[in-house]
CSV table of C-alpha atoms and ligand atoms in Angstrom, one decimal:
chain,number,residue,atom,x,y,z
S,1,MET,CA,0.7,0.2,0.3
S,2,SER,CA,1.1,3.7,-1.3
S,3,ILE,CA,0.8,6.6,1.3
S,4,ASN,CA,-1.1,9.7,0.3
S,5,TYR,CA,0.8,12.2,0.6
S,6,SER,CA,-1.7,14.5,-0.4
S,7,GLU,CA,-3.8,14.0,3.4
S,8,LYS,CA,-2.9,16.0,6.5
S,9,ILE,CA,-1.2,13.4,8.0
S,10,PRO,CA,-0.2,11.4,5.6
S,11,ASN,CA,-0.4,7.5,7.1
S,12,ASN,CA,-1.4,4.1,6.9
S,13,VAL,CA,-2.6,3.8,9.5
S,14,ASP,CA,-6.6,4.1,7.5
S,15,LEU,CA,-6.5,7.4,9.4
S,16,SER,CA,-10.3,9.3,7.7
S,17,ASN,CA,-12.4,6.7,8.7
S,18,ASN,CA,-11.3,7.1,12.2
S,19,LYS,CA,-12.6,11.3,12.3
S,20,THR,CA,-12.3,11.3,16.3
S,21,LEU,CA,-8.5,10.1,16.4
S,22,GLN,CA,-8.0,11.7,12.9
S,23,ARG,CA,-9.3,15.1,14.5
S,24,ALA,CA,-6.4,14.2,18.8
S,25,LEU,CA,-3.6,13.5,15.9
S,26,GLU,CA,-4.6,17.1,13.6
S,27,HIS,CA,-4.7,18.8,17.0
S,28,TRP,CA,-2.0,17.7,18.0
S,29,GLN,CA,-0.1,18.6,15.2
S,30,PRO,CA,0.5,22.0,15.1
S,31,GLY,CA,2.1,21.4,18.5
S,32,PHE,CA,5.0,19.4,17.0
S,33,LEU,CA,5.6,22.0,14.4
S,34,ASN,CA,6.2,24.2,17.4
S,35,TRP,CA,8.7,22.1,18.6
S,36,TRP,CA,10.5,21.1,15.1
S,37,SER,CA,10.9,24.4,14.5
S,38,GLU,CA,11.8,25.5,17.5
S,39,MET,CA,14.0,23.1,18.7
S,40,GLY,CA,14.5,21.0,15.3
S,41,PRO,CA,17.3,21.8,13.4
S,42,ASP,CA,18.9,26.0,13.8
S,43,ASP,CA,19.0,27.6,10.7
S,44,SER,CA,17.8,25.3,9.0
S,45,THR,CA,14.6,25.6,7.5
S,46,ASN,CA,14.4,27.2,4.2
S,47,PHE,CA,16.8,24.8,2.9
S,48,ASP,CA,16.1,22.6,0.2
S,49,VAL,CA,17.5,18.7,1.8
S,50,TYR,CA,18.1,15.6,-0.2
S,51,LEU,CA,16.6,13.9,1.6
S,52,ARG,CA,14.7,10.0,1.9
S,53,THR,CA,10.7,9.9,2.6
S,54,ALA,CA,8.6,7.1,3.9
S,55,VAL,CA,6.1,6.9,0.3
S,56,SER,CA,5.3,2.8,2.0
S,57,VAL,CA,6.3,0.2,4.0
S,58,GLU,CA,6.7,-2.8,1.6
S,59,PRO,CA,10.8,-3.6,2.7
S,60,LYS,CA,11.9,-3.4,-1.3
S,61,GLY,CA,11.7,0.6,-2.5
S,62,TRP,CA,10.2,2.0,0.8
S,63,ALA,CA,11.8,5.5,0.2
S,64,HIS,CA,11.8,8.1,-1.9
S,65,PHE,CA,14.4,10.5,-2.0
S,66,ASP,CA,14.5,14.0,-3.7
S,67,TYR,CA,15.4,18.0,-2.4
S,68,VAL,CA,13.0,18.9,0.4
S,69,LYS,CA,12.4,22.0,2.0
S,70,MET,CA,13.2,21.1,6.2
S,71,LYS,CA,9.8,22.5,7.1
S,72,ASP,CA,8.3,21.2,4.2
S,73,TYR,CA,8.9,18.3,5.5
S,74,ARG,CA,5.4,14.9,5.8
S,75,TRP,CA,6.1,13.4,8.8
S,76,GLY,CA,4.2,10.2,8.9
S,77,ILE,CA,2.5,8.1,11.1
S,78,PHE,CA,3.4,3.8,9.0
S,79,LEU,CA,3.6,0.6,10.2
S,80,ALA,CA,4.6,-2.4,8.5
S,81,PRO,CA,2.3,-4.9,7.1
S,82,ALA,CA,-0.4,-6.9,9.5
S,83,GLU,CA,0.4,-10.0,10.1
S,84,PRO,CA,-2.8,-12.4,9.6
S,85,GLU,CA,-3.6,-14.3,12.3
S,86,ARG,CA,-0.3,-13.4,14.7
S,87,LYS,CA,0.4,-14.9,18.2
S,88,ILE,CA,1.4,-13.7,21.5
S,89,ASN,CA,4.9,-15.9,20.9
S,90,PHE,CA,6.0,-15.2,24.6
S,91,GLY,CA,5.9,-15.9,28.3
S,92,GLU,CA,2.5,-16.7,30.0
S,93,HIS,CA,0.1,-15.5,27.5
S,94,MET,CA,2.5,-17.8,23.9
S,95,GLY,CA,-0.2,-18.5,22.2
S,96,GLN,CA,-2.9,-16.2,21.9
S,97,PRO,CA,-4.1,-13.9,19.2
S,98,ALA,CA,-1.7,-11.0,19.6
S,99,TRP,CA,-4.0,-7.7,21.4
S,100,GLN,CA,-5.2,-5.5,18.6
S,101,GLU,CA,-7.0,-3.3,21.4
S,102,VAL,CA,-4.9,-2.7,24.9
S,103,PRO,CA,-4.8,-4.9,28.6
S,104,GLY,CA,-6.7,-3.6,30.7
S,105,GLU,CA,-3.7,-5.0,33.5
S,106,TYR,CA,-1.0,-4.0,30.8
S,107,ARG,CA,-2.7,-0.7,30.4
S,108,SER,CA,-0.3,1.5,32.4
S,109,THR,CA,2.9,-0.8,31.7
S,110,LEU,CA,2.4,-0.1,28.4
S,111,ARG,CA,1.7,3.5,28.2
S,112,ARG,CA,5.3,4.1,30.4
S,113,ILE,CA,7.4,2.2,28.0
S,114,ILE,CA,6.4,3.8,25.1
S,115,VAL,CA,6.0,7.3,26.1
S,116,THR,CA,9.9,6.3,27.8
S,117,GLN,CA,10.6,4.9,24.0
S,118,GLY,CA,8.9,8.0,22.4
S,119,ASP,CA,10.7,10.6,24.9
S,120,THR,CA,13.8,9.0,23.8
S,121,GLU,CA,12.9,10.9,20.0
S,122,PRO,CA,12.6,14.2,20.4
S,123,ALA,CA,15.4,14.3,22.5
S,124,SER,CA,17.6,13.3,19.9
S,125,VAL,CA,16.7,15.8,17.8
S,126,GLU,CA,17.1,18.2,20.8
S,127,GLN,CA,20.3,16.8,21.5
S,128,GLN,CA,22.0,18.1,17.9
S,129,ARG,CA,20.3,21.0,17.2
S,130,HIS,CA,23.1,23.0,16.6
S,131,LEU,CA,25.4,20.9,15.5
S,132,GLY,CA,24.3,21.9,11.3
S,133,LEU,CA,26.1,24.8,12.5
S,134,THR,CA,30.0,22.6,12.6
S,135,CYS,CA,28.7,20.5,9.1
S,136,PRO,CA,32.1,18.8,8.2
S,137,SER,CA,30.1,18.5,4.5
S,138,LEU,CA,27.0,18.7,2.6
S,139,TYR,CA,26.8,15.4,2.4
S,140,ASP,CA,27.6,15.0,6.2
S,141,LEU,CA,24.6,18.1,6.6
S,142,ARG,CA,22.6,16.0,5.0
S,143,ASN,CA,22.6,12.2,6.8
S,144,LEU,CA,22.4,14.9,9.9
S,145,PHE,CA,18.7,16.6,9.1
S,146,GLN,CA,18.0,13.1,7.6
S,147,VAL,CA,18.2,11.6,10.3
S,148,ASN,CA,16.5,14.9,12.7
S,149,VAL,CA,13.4,13.7,9.8
S,150,GLU,CA,13.3,10.0,10.8
S,151,GLU,CA,13.6,10.8,14.9
S,152,GLY,CA,10.9,13.2,14.6
S,153,ARG,CA,8.5,10.6,12.6
S,154,HIS,CA,9.0,8.7,15.2
S,155,LEU,CA,7.6,10.7,17.6
S,156,TRP,CA,5.2,10.8,15.7
S,157,ALA,CA,5.0,6.4,16.1
S,158,MET,CA,5.1,6.6,19.7
S,159,VAL,CA,2.4,9.6,19.4
S,160,TYR,CA,-0.5,7.2,17.6
S,161,LEU,CA,0.1,5.2,20.5
S,162,LEU,CA,-0.4,7.1,22.8
S,163,HIS,CA,-3.9,8.8,20.5
S,164,ALA,CA,-5.4,5.9,18.7
S,165,HIS,CA,-4.7,3.7,22.4
S,166,PHE,CA,-5.1,5.2,25.7
S,167,GLY,CA,-7.0,8.1,25.6
S,168,ARG,CA,-7.2,11.3,27.5
S,169,ASP,CA,-3.9,10.2,29.5
S,170,GLY,CA,-2.3,9.5,26.5
S,171,ARG,CA,-3.0,12.9,25.2
S,172,GLU,CA,-1.7,14.4,27.6
S,173,GLU,CA,1.3,12.3,27.8
S,174,GLY,CA,1.7,13.5,24.2
S,175,GLU,CA,2.1,17.2,25.1
S,176,ALA,CA,4.3,16.1,27.7
S,177,LEU,CA,6.8,14.7,24.9
S,178,LEU,CA,6.9,17.7,24.2
S,179,ALA,CA,7.0,20.6,26.4
S,180,ARG,CA,9.9,19.0,28.3
S,181,ARG,CA,13.4,19.3,26.3
S,182,SER,CA,16.9,17.9,26.3
S,183,GLY,CA,19.0,18.3,29.4
S,184,ASP,CA,16.7,21.2,31.2
S,185,ALA,CA,16.8,21.0,34.2
S,186,ASP,CA,12.7,22.0,35.8
S,187,ASN,CA,11.7,19.7,32.3
S,188,PRO,CA,14.5,16.8,31.4
S,189,ARG,CA,14.2,14.3,29.0
S,190,ILE,CA,13.1,10.7,30.6
S,191,LEU,CA,16.4,9.5,30.0
S,192,THR,CA,20.1,10.3,30.9
S,193,ALA,CA,21.6,9.4,27.8
S,194,PHE,CA,19.1,11.9,26.2
S,195,ASN,CA,20.4,14.6,28.5
S,196,GLU,CA,24.0,14.8,27.6
S,197,LYS,CA,24.9,17.4,25.2
S,198,THR,CA,26.1,16.4,21.8
S,199,PRO,CA,27.8,18.8,20.9
S,200,ASP,CA,30.7,17.6,18.3
S,201,TRP,CA,30.8,15.3,15.6
S,202,LEU,CA,32.8,13.1,17.3
S,203,SER,CA,29.3,12.5,20.0
S,204,PHE,CA,27.3,12.9,16.8
S,205,PHE,CA,28.8,10.1,15.3
S,206,MET,CA,29.1,7.8,18.5
S,207,PHE,CA,25.7,8.6,19.9
S,208,THR,CA,24.2,7.4,16.4
S,209,PHE,CA,26.3,4.1,15.8
S,210,ILE,CA,26.5,3.5,19.6
S,211,THR,CA,22.8,5.1,21.0
S,212,ASP,CA,20.8,4.4,17.8
S,213,ARG,CA,22.2,1.8,18.1
S,214,ASP,CA,20.8,0.8,22.1
S,215,GLY,CA,17.7,1.9,19.4
S,216,LYS,CA,17.4,-1.0,16.7
S,217,PHE,CA,17.8,-3.4,20.6
S,218,GLN,CA,15.1,-1.7,22.0
S,219,LEU,CA,12.7,-1.8,19.5
S,220,ALA,CA,13.8,-4.4,18.3
S,221,ALA,CA,12.2,-6.2,21.5
S,222,LEU,CA,9.2,-4.4,21.5
S,223,ALA,CA,9.0,-5.9,17.4
S,224,GLU,CA,8.0,-8.9,19.4
S,225,SER,CA,4.7,-7.2,22.2
S,226,GLY,CA,1.9,-8.9,22.4
S,227,PHE,CA,0.5,-5.5,21.4
S,228,ASP,CA,0.5,-5.3,17.3
S,229,PRO,CA,-0.1,-2.0,16.7
S,230,LEU,CA,3.3,-1.2,18.6
S,231,SER,CA,5.1,-5.1,17.3
S,232,ARG,CA,4.1,-3.6,13.8
S,233,THR,CA,5.0,0.3,14.9
S,234,CYS,CA,8.8,-0.2,15.9
S,235,ARG,CA,9.0,-3.1,13.2
S,236,PHE,CA,9.0,0.4,10.5
S,237,MET,CA,10.9,2.3,12.4
S,238,LEU,CA,13.6,-0.4,12.6
S,239,THR,CA,13.5,0.0,8.7
S,240,GLU,CA,14.8,3.7,9.6
S,241,GLU,CA,16.8,3.6,12.7
S,242,ALA,CA,19.8,1.0,9.8
S,243,HIS,CA,20.4,4.2,8.3
S,244,HIS,CA,20.9,6.1,11.5
S,245,MET,CA,23.6,3.8,12.9
S,246,PHE,CA,25.4,3.6,8.6
S,247,VAL,CA,25.8,7.7,9.3
S,248,GLY,CA,27.5,6.6,13.0
S,249,GLU,CA,29.2,4.4,12.1
S,250,SER,CA,30.8,5.1,9.0
S,251,GLY,CA,31.5,8.8,10.3
S,252,ILE,CA,33.9,7.2,12.7
S,253,ALA,CA,35.3,4.7,9.8
S,254,ARG,CA,36.3,7.7,7.6
S,255,ILE,CA,37.8,9.7,11.4
S,256,ILE,CA,39.7,7.6,11.1
S,257,GLN,CA,41.0,7.0,8.2
S,258,ARG,CA,41.7,10.4,7.6
S,259,THR,CA,44.4,10.2,11.0
S,260,CYS,CA,45.3,6.3,9.8
S,261,ASP,CA,46.3,8.6,6.8
S,262,ALA,CA,47.6,11.5,8.5
S,263,MET,CA,50.2,8.6,10.6
S,264,ILE,CA,51.4,7.5,7.7
S,265,GLU,CA,52.3,9.9,5.3
S,266,HIS,CA,53.8,12.2,8.5
S,267,LYS,CA,55.4,9.0,9.9
S,268,THR,CA,54.5,10.2,13.6
S,269,GLU,CA,52.0,8.6,16.4
S,270,ASP,CA,52.3,11.5,18.5
S,271,ALA,CA,49.1,12.7,19.5
S,272,ALA,CA,50.5,16.0,19.9
S,273,LYS,CA,52.0,16.0,16.1
S,274,LEU,CA,48.6,15.1,14.7
S,275,ARG,CA,46.2,16.8,16.6
S,276,GLY,CA,49.2,20.1,15.1
S,277,LEU,CA,47.6,18.5,12.3
S,278,GLY,CA,44.4,19.3,12.9
S,279,VAL,CA,43.3,15.6,12.7
S,280,ILE,CA,41.7,13.7,15.6
S,281,ASP,CA,44.5,11.1,17.5
S,282,LEU,CA,43.6,6.8,17.1
S,283,PRO,CA,43.6,8.0,21.3
S,284,THR,CA,41.2,10.4,21.7
S,285,LEU,CA,38.5,8.7,19.2
S,286,GLN,CA,39.1,6.1,22.3
S,287,LYS,CA,38.2,7.7,24.7
S,288,TYR,CA,35.0,8.9,23.2
S,289,LEU,CA,34.0,5.2,22.0
S,290,ASN,CA,34.4,4.2,26.5
S,291,PHE,CA,32.2,8.1,26.9
S,292,HIS,CA,29.3,6.8,24.8
S,293,TYR,CA,30.0,3.9,25.6
S,294,SER,CA,29.5,3.3,28.8
S,295,VAL,CA,26.4,6.2,28.7
S,296,THR,CA,24.5,3.9,26.6
S,297,SER,CA,25.3,1.1,28.6
S,298,ASP,CA,23.0,2.0,31.3
S,299,LEU,CA,20.3,2.5,29.5
S,300,TYR,CA,19.4,-1.0,29.4
S,301,GLY,CA,19.0,-0.9,33.3
S,302,SER,CA,19.7,-3.2,35.6
S,303,GLU,CA,21.4,-6.0,35.8
S,304,ILE,CA,18.5,-7.3,37.5
S,305,SER,CA,15.0,-6.6,37.0
S,306,SER,CA,11.7,-7.6,38.2
S,307,ASN,CA,10.1,-4.7,35.4
S,308,ALA,CA,11.7,-6.4,32.8
S,309,ALA,CA,11.1,-10.3,34.6
S,310,SER,CA,6.8,-8.6,34.0
S,311,ALA,CA,6.7,-6.8,30.8
S,312,TYR,CA,8.3,-10.2,29.4
S,313,ALA,CA,6.2,-12.3,31.1
S,314,ASN,CA,3.4,-10.9,30.4
S,315,GLY,CA,4.2,-10.6,27.0
S,316,ILE,CA,4.5,-6.8,26.7
S,317,LYS,CA,8.7,-6.7,26.0
S,318,GLY,CA,10.7,-9.4,24.3
S,319,ARG,CA,14.7,-10.9,23.8
S,320,PHE,CA,16.2,-10.0,21.1
S,321,GLU,CA,14.5,-11.9,17.3
S,322,GLU,CA,12.3,-13.8,20.7
S,323,THR,CA,10.3,-15.9,17.4
S,324,LYS,CA,14.1,-17.0,15.9
S,325,LEU,CA,15.0,-18.5,19.7
S,326,THR,CA,14.8,-22.2,20.0
S,327,ASP,CA,13.8,-23.0,24.2
S,328,ASP,CA,10.3,-22.7,25.7
S,329,HIS,CA,9.9,-19.1,25.0
S,330,LYS,CA,9.2,-19.3,29.0
S,331,LEU,CA,11.9,-19.1,30.2
S,332,HIS,CA,11.0,-20.8,33.2
S,333,GLY,CA,14.6,-22.3,35.7
S,334,SER,CA,17.0,-20.7,32.8
S,335,GLU,CA,19.1,-19.0,34.7
S,336,TYR,CA,21.5,-16.4,32.3
S,337,PRO,CA,25.1,-14.6,33.5
S,338,TYR,CA,25.6,-11.7,35.3
S,339,MET,CA,28.3,-9.9,36.8
S,340,GLU,CA,28.9,-8.2,40.9
S,341,VAL,CA,31.3,-7.1,42.5
S,342,VAL,CA,32.2,-9.7,44.9
S,343,GLY,CA,34.5,-8.3,48.3
S,344,SER,CA,38.0,-7.6,45.9
S,345,GLN,CA,37.3,-9.7,42.9
S,346,ILE,CA,34.3,-9.4,40.0
S,347,VAL,CA,32.7,-12.9,39.8
S,348,VAL,CA,29.9,-13.8,37.5
S,349,LYS,CA,26.8,-14.4,39.0
S,350,HIS,CA,23.4,-17.4,37.8
S,351,ALA,CA,20.1,-15.1,38.3
S,352,PRO,CA,16.9,-16.9,36.7
S,353,ALA,CA,16.7,-15.8,33.0
S,354,LEU,CA,13.5,-13.6,33.7
S,355,THR,CA,15.3,-11.5,35.9
S,356,ALA,CA,18.3,-10.7,34.1
S,357,LEU,CA,16.4,-9.5,30.8
S,358,ASN,CA,17.9,-6.2,30.6
S,359,GLU,CA,21.4,-8.2,31.5
S,360,ARG,CA,21.0,-9.9,28.0
S,361,LEU,CA,19.2,-7.7,25.6
S,362,ARG,CA,22.5,-5.3,27.0
S,363,ASP,CA,25.1,-8.9,25.6
S,364,ASP,CA,22.8,-8.4,21.7
S,365,TRP,CA,23.7,-5.4,21.8
S,366,VAL,CA,27.7,-5.2,22.9
S,367,ALA,CA,27.8,-7.8,20.6
S,368,ASP,CA,26.6,-5.6,17.6
S,369,VAL,CA,28.6,-3.0,18.9
S,370,GLN,CA,32.1,-5.0,18.7
S,371,SER,CA,31.3,-6.4,15.2
S,372,GLY,CA,30.9,-2.4,13.9
S,373,VAL,CA,34.5,-1.8,15.4
S,374,ASN,CA,36.3,-4.5,14.4
S,375,ARG,CA,35.2,-3.5,11.0
S,376,TRP,CA,36.5,-0.3,12.3
S,377,ASN,CA,39.6,-1.9,13.0
S,378,ARG,CA,40.3,-3.5,9.9
S,379,ILE,CA,41.9,0.4,8.7
S,380,PRO,CA,45.1,0.5,11.1
S,381,GLU,CA,45.2,-2.9,10.6
S,382,LYS,CA,45.6,-2.2,6.6
S,383,ALA,CA,48.0,0.3,6.8
S,384,GLY,CA,49.9,-1.0,9.3
S,385,ILE,CA,49.6,0.8,12.0
S,386,ALA,CA,49.7,-0.9,15.6
S,387,PHE,CA,46.5,1.0,17.1
S,388,ARG,CA,43.7,-0.9,18.0
S,389,PHE,CA,40.4,0.0,19.7
S,390,THR,CA,38.7,-2.0,21.7
S,391,LEU,CA,35.1,-2.2,24.4
S,392,PRO,CA,35.7,-1.5,27.9
S,393,HIS,CA,34.3,-3.5,30.7
S,394,LYS,CA,30.6,-3.9,31.2
S,395,GLY,CA,31.5,-2.8,35.0
S,396,PHE,CA,33.4,1.2,33.7
S,397,HIS,CA,31.8,3.9,34.7
S,398,ARG,CA,29.0,2.7,34.6
S,399,ARG,CA,25.6,4.8,36.8
S,400,ILE,CA,23.1,2.2,36.6
S,401,GLY,CA,23.4,-1.6,38.3
S,402,LEU,CA,25.2,-3.3,39.9
S,403,PHE,CA,29.1,-1.6,39.3
S,404,THR,CA,27.5,1.5,40.3
S,405,GLU,CA,29.1,2.0,44.2
S,406,HIS,CA,32.5,0.3,42.4
S,407,HIS,CA,35.2,2.3,39.9
S,408,ILE,CA,36.7,-0.2,37.5
S,409,SER,CA,39.8,0.2,34.6
S,410,PRO,CA,38.5,-0.2,31.0
S,411,ASP,CA,40.0,-3.5,31.9
S,412,GLY,CA,38.5,-4.4,34.2
S,413,ARG,CA,40.2,-4.1,37.5
S,414,ILE,CA,38.5,-3.5,40.6
S,415,LEU,CA,40.4,1.0,41.3
S,416,SER,CA,40.3,2.2,44.7
S,417,GLU,CA,38.6,6.5,44.7
S,418,ALA,CA,42.7,7.5,45.1
S,419,GLU,CA,43.3,5.3,41.6
S,420,TRP,CA,39.8,6.8,39.5
S,421,THR,CA,40.8,9.9,40.2
S,422,ARG,CA,44.7,9.7,38.7
S,423,SER,CA,43.8,7.7,36.0
S,424,HIS,CA,39.8,8.1,34.8
S,425,ALA,CA,41.5,11.5,32.4
S,426,ALA,CA,43.2,8.2,30.8
S,427,TRP,CA,39.6,7.1,29.4
S,428,LEU,CA,37.5,9.3,29.6
S,429,PRO,CA,37.1,12.5,27.5
S,430,THR,CA,39.0,15.6,29.9
S,431,GLU,CA,37.8,19.3,28.9
S,432,GLU,CA,40.7,19.8,27.6
S,433,ASP,CA,40.3,16.7,24.1
S,434,ARG,CA,37.2,18.0,24.0
S,435,ALA,CA,38.1,21.5,22.8
S,436,TYR,CA,41.1,20.2,20.9
S,437,VAL,CA,37.6,18.7,18.9
S,438,CYS,CA,35.6,21.3,19.1
S,439,SER,CA,38.0,24.1,17.7
S,440,LEU,CA,37.6,21.7,14.7
S,441,MET,CA,34.5,21.9,13.6
S,442,GLY,CA,33.9,24.6,11.8
S,443,ARG,CA,31.3,24.6,9.0
S,444,VAL,CA,32.1,23.3,5.8
S,445,ALA,CA,29.3,23.6,3.1
S,446,GLU,CA,31.2,24.6,-0.8
S,447,HIS,CA,30.2,21.7,-2.6
S,448,GLY,CA,32.1,18.4,-2.7
S,449,LYS,CA,34.6,20.0,-0.1
S,450,PHE,CA,35.0,17.8,3.7
S,451,ALA,CA,36.9,18.5,6.6
S,452,ASN,CA,40.6,18.0,7.2
S,453,TRP,CA,40.2,15.8,10.1
S,454,ILE,CA,37.3,13.4,8.1
S,455,ALA,CA,38.1,11.7,4.8
S,456,PRO,CA,35.3,11.2,2.3
S,457,PRO,CA,32.6,8.7,2.3
S,458,ALA,CA,33.8,6.0,-0.2
S,459,ARG,CA,30.0,6.7,-1.6
S,460,GLY,CA,27.3,8.6,-2.2
S,461,ILE,CA,23.2,8.1,-0.4
S,462,ASN,CA,21.1,6.5,-2.5
S,463,ASN,CA,23.6,6.5,-5.4
S,464,GLN,CA,24.9,9.6,-6.8
S,465,PRO,CA,28.2,10.7,-5.1
S,466,ALA,CA,30.1,11.5,-2.3
S,467,ASP,CA,30.1,15.1,-3.9
S,468,TYR,CA,26.9,15.8,-4.9
S,469,GLU,CA,24.7,19.2,-3.5
S,470,TYR,CA,23.1,16.9,-0.8
S,471,VAL,CA,22.2,20.3,0.8
S,472,ARG,CA,20.7,23.5,-1.0
S,473,PHE,CA,21.2,26.4,0.8
S,474,ASN,CA,18.6,28.9,-0.4
Y,1,FE2,FE1,13.8,7.5,16.4
Y,2,FE2,FE1,18.1,6.9,15.4
């Protein structure tokens, strides 16, 4: 089914046949547009940007590429096609028909989950809103805007669920989603990682590589939900999310490439010399990786969680690729490993698998992040440079869960307060590192040009060349 863009709210949910819902969403729409003009990408409203817009939800050919004025972008409501006779695939309701309406007893849990997911979408737009002013190229500027408009669409996706299935409470939550602000002292976004700043493009690429990947795993777990509209919404969001992670992974790869090229050309590994050449030394990239990895790891919550257990047992939130797993899908009697500090050691313990579902989803994410890091490592390897990126220990720099009270080094040693104070500047970006990275951020908006600290991409968007005019300023 292709999507009709002549409607006020483009959709594939037959909105014109549900007048009450249509009116409620049309009532919310101006507030969204106000939020976008206030908190969306800075100073971008008149640009023509080569963007992709969803025109169908079919796996092949769902997206259409063309120049769109940022202020005229059409945010719509798109759900993946319904699977006929879909069943609940895990938990105590396994085998029963998937719910088309919210079961009364799970209403507040589902609402909390949808609001928490929904809140991250506008939050990231707010975090990234100034980045356009320091873009390293038109190609990158276009990718930033693509990510931003789609995060805006993801907010629509969640607000649709709130309006369609949660009545007045849902409409109030929809308003609150437009009222919170990333980093605001009085009315912040819900999750800590979404109140951090994204002050420069290195942070942006790390964020889209690591934190959007948390989005992938959360959405994948919700795509398994017994609540069918949530499942269908998340399935379509996942197709968009893939591009966000690509932007991050390829962005960092291009920075690594540029640095390695400079190291070879000038025969140096010296960070100060490399900084003198205006590139980002590899140890600094590692520190940013450590920071974003640890902050994002906290988004999975506590290793042991009774909330996670009941969301699973009740059929609300599944595991990553639940239906591909071959066990009882109830986790009766099974266990899962997790780590904890006992005395002066980090030990592996086992918990009932049901209560360890946060840890399991975190592990799925870790494996996925690790494969991206392995791909990055091929760049210095090919260049004959010994440096390799590594992921820090799971307990490193954690603020949530069993490691909160401890200082753990990236290689997994338990540190005293004094040791941590002495060493953390080697592991996390310092003020000086951040100031250096920020000092590189100058706007490169000339057709076909790239900033000095990043290599051009191997190829462009939608088979266009890398030096295509992705953004036209008016
Ligand atoms: Fe998103
Ligand atoms: Fe995303």
